[in-house]
XYZ file of N, CA, C and O in Angstrom:
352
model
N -57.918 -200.814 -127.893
C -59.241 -200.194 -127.931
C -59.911 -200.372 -126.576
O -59.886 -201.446 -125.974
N -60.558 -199.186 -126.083
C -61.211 -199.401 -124.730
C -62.373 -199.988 -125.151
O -62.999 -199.856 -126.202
N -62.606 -200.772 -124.007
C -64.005 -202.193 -124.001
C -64.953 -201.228 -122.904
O -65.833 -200.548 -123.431
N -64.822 -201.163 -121.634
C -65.758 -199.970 -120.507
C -66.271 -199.604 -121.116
O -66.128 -199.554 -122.338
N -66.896 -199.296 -120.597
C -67.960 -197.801 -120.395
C -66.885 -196.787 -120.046
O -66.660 -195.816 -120.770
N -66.149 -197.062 -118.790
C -65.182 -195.844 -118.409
C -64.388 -195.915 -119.016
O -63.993 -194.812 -119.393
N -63.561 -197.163 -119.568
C -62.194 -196.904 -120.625
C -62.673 -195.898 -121.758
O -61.983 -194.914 -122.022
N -64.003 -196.187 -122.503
C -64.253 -194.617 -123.229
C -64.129 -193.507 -122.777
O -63.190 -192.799 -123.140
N -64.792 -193.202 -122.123
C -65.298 -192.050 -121.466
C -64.305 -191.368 -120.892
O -64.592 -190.231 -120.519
N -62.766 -191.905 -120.647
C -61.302 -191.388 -119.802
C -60.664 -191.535 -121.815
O -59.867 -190.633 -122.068
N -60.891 -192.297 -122.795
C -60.515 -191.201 -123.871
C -60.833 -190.550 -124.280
O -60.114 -189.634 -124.677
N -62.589 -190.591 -124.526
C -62.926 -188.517 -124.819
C -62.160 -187.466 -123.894
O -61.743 -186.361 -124.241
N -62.054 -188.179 -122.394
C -61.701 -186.757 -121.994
C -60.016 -186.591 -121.807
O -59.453 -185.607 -121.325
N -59.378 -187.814 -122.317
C -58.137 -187.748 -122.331
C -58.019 -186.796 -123.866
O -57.077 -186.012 -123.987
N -58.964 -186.938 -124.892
C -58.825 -186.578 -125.933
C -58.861 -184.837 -125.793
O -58.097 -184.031 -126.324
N -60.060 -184.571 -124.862
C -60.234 -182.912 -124.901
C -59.071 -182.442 -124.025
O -58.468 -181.407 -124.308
N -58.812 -183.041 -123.174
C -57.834 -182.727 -122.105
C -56.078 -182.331 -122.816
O -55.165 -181.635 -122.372
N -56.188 -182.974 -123.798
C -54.774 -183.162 -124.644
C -55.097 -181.810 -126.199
O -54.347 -181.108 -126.877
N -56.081 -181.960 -126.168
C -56.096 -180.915 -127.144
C -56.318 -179.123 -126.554
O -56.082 -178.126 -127.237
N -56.869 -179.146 -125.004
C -56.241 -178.049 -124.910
C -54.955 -178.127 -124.352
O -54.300 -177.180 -124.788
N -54.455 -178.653 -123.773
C -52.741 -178.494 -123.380
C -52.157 -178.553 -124.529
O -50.962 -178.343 -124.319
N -52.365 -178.743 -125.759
C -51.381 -178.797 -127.204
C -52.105 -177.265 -127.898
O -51.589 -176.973 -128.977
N -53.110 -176.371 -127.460
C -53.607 -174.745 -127.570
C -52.435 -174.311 -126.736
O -51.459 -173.847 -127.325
N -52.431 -174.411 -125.435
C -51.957 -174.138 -124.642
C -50.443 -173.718 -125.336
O -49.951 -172.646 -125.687
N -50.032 -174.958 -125.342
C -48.320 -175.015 -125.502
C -48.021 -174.024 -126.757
O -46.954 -173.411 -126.782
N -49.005 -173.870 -127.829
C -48.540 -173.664 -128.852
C -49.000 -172.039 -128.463
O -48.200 -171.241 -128.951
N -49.851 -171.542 -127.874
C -49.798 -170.250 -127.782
C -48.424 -169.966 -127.271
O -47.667 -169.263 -127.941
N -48.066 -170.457 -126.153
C -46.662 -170.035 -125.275
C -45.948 -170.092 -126.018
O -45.389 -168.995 -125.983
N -45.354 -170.883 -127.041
C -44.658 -170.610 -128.075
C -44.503 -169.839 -129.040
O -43.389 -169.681 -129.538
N -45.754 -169.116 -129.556
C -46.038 -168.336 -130.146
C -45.259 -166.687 -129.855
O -44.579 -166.018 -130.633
N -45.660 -166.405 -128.491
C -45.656 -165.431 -127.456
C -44.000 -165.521 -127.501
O -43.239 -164.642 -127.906
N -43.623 -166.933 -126.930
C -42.151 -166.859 -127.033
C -41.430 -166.305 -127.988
O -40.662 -165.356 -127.839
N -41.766 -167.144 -129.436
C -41.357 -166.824 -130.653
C -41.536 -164.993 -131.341
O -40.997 -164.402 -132.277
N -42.405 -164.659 -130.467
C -42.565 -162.867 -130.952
C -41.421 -162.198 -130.223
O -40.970 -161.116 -130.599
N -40.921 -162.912 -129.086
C -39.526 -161.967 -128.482
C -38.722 -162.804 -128.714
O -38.048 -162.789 -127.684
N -38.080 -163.939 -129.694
C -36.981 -164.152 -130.297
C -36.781 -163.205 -131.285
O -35.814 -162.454 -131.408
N -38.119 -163.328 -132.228
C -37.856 -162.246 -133.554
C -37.599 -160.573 -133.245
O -37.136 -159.775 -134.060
N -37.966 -160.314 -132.048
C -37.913 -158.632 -131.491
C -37.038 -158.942 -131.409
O -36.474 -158.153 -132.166
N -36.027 -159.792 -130.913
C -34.230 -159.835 -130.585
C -33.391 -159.676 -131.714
O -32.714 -158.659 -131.864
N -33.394 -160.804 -132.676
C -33.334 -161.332 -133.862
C -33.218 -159.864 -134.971
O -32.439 -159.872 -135.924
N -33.885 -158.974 -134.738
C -34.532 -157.832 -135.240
C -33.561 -156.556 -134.790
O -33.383 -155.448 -135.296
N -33.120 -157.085 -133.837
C -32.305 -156.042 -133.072
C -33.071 -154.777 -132.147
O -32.527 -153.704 -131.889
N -34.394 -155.158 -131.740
C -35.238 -153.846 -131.574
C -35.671 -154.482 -130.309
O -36.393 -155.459 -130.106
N -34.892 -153.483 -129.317
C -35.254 -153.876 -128.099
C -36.606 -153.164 -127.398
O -37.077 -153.699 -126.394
N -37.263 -151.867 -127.983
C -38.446 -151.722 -127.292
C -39.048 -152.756 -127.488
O -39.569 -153.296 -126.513
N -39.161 -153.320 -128.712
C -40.259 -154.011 -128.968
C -40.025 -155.371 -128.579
O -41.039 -156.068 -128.617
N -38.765 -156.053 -128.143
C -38.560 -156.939 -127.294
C -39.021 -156.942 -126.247
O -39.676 -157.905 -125.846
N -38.827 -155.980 -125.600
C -39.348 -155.797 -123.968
C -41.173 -156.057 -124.015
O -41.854 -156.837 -123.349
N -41.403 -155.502 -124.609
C -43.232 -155.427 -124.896
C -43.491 -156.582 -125.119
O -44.554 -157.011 -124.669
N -42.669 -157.421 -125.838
C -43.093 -158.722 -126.398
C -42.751 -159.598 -124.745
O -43.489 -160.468 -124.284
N -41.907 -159.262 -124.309
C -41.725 -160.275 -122.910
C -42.254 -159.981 -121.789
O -42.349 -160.794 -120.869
N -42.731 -158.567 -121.725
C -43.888 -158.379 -120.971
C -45.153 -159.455 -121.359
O -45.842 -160.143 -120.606
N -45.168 -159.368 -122.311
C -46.649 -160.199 -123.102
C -46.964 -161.776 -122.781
O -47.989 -162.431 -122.590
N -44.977 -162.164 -122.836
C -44.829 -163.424 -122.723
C -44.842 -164.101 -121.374
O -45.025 -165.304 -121.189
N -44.595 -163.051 -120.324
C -43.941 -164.124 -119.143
C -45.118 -164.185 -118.473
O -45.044 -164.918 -117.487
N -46.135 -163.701 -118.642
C -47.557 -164.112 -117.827
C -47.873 -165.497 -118.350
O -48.086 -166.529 -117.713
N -47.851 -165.236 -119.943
C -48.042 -166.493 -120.621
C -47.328 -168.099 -120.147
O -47.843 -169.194 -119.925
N -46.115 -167.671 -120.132
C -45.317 -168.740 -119.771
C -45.682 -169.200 -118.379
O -46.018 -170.337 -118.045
N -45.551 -168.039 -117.565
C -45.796 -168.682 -115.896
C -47.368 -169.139 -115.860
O -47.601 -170.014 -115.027
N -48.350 -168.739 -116.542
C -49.437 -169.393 -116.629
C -49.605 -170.741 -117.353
O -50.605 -171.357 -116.986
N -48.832 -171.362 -118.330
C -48.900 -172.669 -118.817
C -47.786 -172.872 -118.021
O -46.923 -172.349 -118.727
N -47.038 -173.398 -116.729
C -46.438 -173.599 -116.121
C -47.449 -173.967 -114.992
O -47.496 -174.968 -114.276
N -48.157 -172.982 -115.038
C -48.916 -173.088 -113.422
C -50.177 -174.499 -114.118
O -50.429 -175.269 -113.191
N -50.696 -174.788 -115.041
C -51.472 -175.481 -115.725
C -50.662 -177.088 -115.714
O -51.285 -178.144 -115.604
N -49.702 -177.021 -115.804
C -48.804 -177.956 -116.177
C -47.911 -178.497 -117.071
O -46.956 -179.274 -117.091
N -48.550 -177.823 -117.788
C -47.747 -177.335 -119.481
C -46.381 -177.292 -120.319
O -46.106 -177.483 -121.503
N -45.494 -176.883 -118.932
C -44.182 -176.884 -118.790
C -43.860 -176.881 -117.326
O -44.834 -176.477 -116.690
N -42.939 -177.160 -116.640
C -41.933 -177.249 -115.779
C -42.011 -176.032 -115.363
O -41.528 -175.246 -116.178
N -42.556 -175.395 -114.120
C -42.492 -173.660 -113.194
C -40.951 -173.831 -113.718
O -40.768 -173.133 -114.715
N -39.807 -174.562 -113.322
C -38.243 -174.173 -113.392
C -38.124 -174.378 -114.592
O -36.914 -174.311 -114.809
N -38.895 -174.688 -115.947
C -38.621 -174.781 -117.530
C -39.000 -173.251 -117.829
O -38.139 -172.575 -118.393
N -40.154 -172.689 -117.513
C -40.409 -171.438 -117.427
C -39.735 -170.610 -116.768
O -39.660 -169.579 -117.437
N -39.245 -170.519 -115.887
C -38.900 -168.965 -115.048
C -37.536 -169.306 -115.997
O -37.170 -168.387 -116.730
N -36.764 -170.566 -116.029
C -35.074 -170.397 -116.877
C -35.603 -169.963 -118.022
O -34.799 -169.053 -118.223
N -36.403 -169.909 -119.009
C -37.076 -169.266 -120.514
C -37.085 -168.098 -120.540
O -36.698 -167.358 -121.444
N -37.732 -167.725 -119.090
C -37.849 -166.109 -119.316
C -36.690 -165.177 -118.823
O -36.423 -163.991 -119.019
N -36.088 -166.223 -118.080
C -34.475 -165.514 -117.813
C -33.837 -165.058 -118.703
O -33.318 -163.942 -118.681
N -33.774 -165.988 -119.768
C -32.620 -166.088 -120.604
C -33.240 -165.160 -121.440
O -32.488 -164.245 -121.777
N -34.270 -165.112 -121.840
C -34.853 -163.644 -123.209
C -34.539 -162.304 -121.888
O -33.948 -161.256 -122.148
N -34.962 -162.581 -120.821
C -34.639 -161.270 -120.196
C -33.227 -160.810 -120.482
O -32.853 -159.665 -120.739
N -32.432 -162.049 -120.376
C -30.674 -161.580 -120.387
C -30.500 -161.476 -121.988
O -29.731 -160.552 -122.250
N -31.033 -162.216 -123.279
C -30.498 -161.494 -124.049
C -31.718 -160.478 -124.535
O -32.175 -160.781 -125.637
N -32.221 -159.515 -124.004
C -32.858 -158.452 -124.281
C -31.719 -157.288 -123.643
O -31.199 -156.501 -124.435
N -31.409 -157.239 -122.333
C -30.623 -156.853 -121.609
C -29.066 -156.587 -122.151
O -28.206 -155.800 -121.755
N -29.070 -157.638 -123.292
C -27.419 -157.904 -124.081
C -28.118 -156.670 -125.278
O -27.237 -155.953 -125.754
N -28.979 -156.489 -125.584
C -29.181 -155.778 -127.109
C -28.876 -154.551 -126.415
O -27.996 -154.071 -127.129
N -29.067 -153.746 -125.454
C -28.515 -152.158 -124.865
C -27.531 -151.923 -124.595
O -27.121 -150.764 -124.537
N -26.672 -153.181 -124.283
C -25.581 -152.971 -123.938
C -24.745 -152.790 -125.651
O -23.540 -152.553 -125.727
Protein backbone atom coordinates (compact mmCIF):
# COMPACT_ATOMS: atom_id res chain seq x y z
CA UNK A 1 0.00 0.00 0.00
CA UNK A 2 1.37 3.48 -0.89
CA UNK A 3 2.12 5.64 2.40
CA UNK A 4 3.14 9.37 0.09
CA UNK A 5 1.34 11.66 -0.94
CA UNK A 6 3.10 10.79 -4.35
CA UNK A 7 3.05 6.94 -3.93
CA UNK A 8 -0.90 7.69 -4.29
CA UNK A 9 -1.12 9.98 -6.64
CA UNK A 10 1.48 7.68 -9.31
CA UNK A 11 -1.50 4.91 -8.52
CA UNK A 12 -4.46 6.90 -9.59
CA UNK A 13 -2.57 7.72 -12.47
CA UNK A 14 -0.94 4.41 -12.93
CA UNK A 15 -4.60 3.29 -12.55
CA UNK A 16 -6.06 5.69 -15.48
CA UNK A 17 -2.98 5.23 -17.46
CA UNK A 18 -3.56 1.27 -17.51
CA UNK A 19 -7.11 1.46 -18.15
CA UNK A 20 -6.74 3.31 -21.26
CA UNK A 21 -3.92 1.15 -22.74
CA UNK A 22 -6.25 -2.06 -21.84
CA UNK A 23 -9.32 0.35 -24.34
CA UNK A 24 -6.64 0.65 -26.43
CA UNK A 25 -5.45 -2.97 -26.84
CA UNK A 26 -8.81 -4.32 -26.89
CA UNK A 27 -10.06 -2.06 -29.67
CA UNK A 28 -6.93 -3.28 -31.88
CA UNK A 29 -8.07 -6.53 -31.31
CA UNK A 30 -11.31 -6.06 -32.08
CA UNK A 31 -10.39 -4.40 -35.58
CA UNK A 32 -7.99 -7.34 -35.87
CA UNK A 33 -10.54 -9.91 -35.09
CA UNK A 34 -13.11 -8.33 -37.94
CA UNK A 35 -10.36 -9.36 -40.69
CA UNK A 36 -9.76 -12.83 -39.25
CA UNK A 37 -13.56 -13.48 -39.54
CA UNK A 38 -13.64 -11.66 -43.28
CA UNK A 39 -10.89 -14.44 -43.98
CA UNK A 40 -12.42 -17.21 -42.03
CA UNK A 41 -15.62 -16.29 -44.15
CA UNK A 42 -13.85 -16.64 -47.25
CA UNK A 43 -14.87 -13.01 -48.45
CA UNK A 44 -12.12 -11.15 -49.49
CA UNK A 45 -13.77 -7.68 -50.34
CA UNK A 46 -14.75 -7.50 -47.12
CA UNK A 47 -11.38 -8.57 -45.78
CA UNK A 48 -9.61 -5.94 -47.49
CA UNK A 49 -12.06 -3.15 -45.98
CA UNK A 50 -11.66 -4.69 -42.72
CA UNK A 51 -7.63 -4.26 -43.00
CA UNK A 52 -7.85 -1.09 -44.38
CA UNK A 53 -9.79 -0.28 -41.05
CA UNK A 54 -7.26 -2.19 -39.11
CA UNK A 55 -3.76 -1.16 -39.96
CA UNK A 56 -4.17 2.53 -38.95
CA UNK A 57 -5.46 1.00 -35.83
CA UNK A 58 -2.65 -1.23 -35.23
CA UNK A 59 0.19 1.24 -36.29
CA UNK A 60 -1.52 3.72 -34.01
CA UNK A 61 -1.50 1.50 -30.71
CA UNK A 62 2.05 0.72 -31.72
CA UNK A 63 2.94 4.30 -32.01
CA UNK A 64 1.22 4.73 -28.22
CA UNK A 65 3.09 1.82 -27.00
CA UNK A 66 0.61 -0.69 -26.93
CA UNK A 67 2.37 -3.18 -28.95
CA UNK A 68 5.82 -3.51 -30.46
CA UNK A 69 5.96 -1.00 -34.14
CA UNK A 70 7.75 -4.71 -35.32
CA UNK A 71 4.62 -6.71 -33.36
CA UNK A 72 2.42 -4.55 -35.57
CA UNK A 73 3.75 -4.06 -39.04
CA UNK A 74 4.51 -8.46 -38.76
CA UNK A 75 0.31 -8.53 -37.82
CA UNK A 76 -0.53 -6.66 -40.61
CA UNK A 77 1.73 -8.53 -42.93
CA UNK A 78 0.54 -11.66 -42.30
CA UNK A 79 -3.55 -10.73 -42.72
CA UNK A 80 -2.19 -8.86 -45.79
CA UNK A 81 -0.61 -12.30 -47.04
CA UNK A 82 -3.47 -14.37 -46.05
CA UNK A 83 -6.01 -11.97 -47.67
CA UNK A 84 -3.76 -12.09 -50.76
CA UNK A 85 -3.93 -16.25 -50.36
CA UNK A 86 -8.02 -16.00 -50.56
CA UNK A 87 -7.67 -14.68 -54.65
CA UNK A 88 -5.39 -16.76 -55.40
Amino acid sequence: MANTVSAKKMTRKIAKRTAINRNRRSRMRTFVRKVEEAIAAGNRNEAVAALRAAEPEMMRAAQKGIVHANTASRKVSRLAHRIKALSA
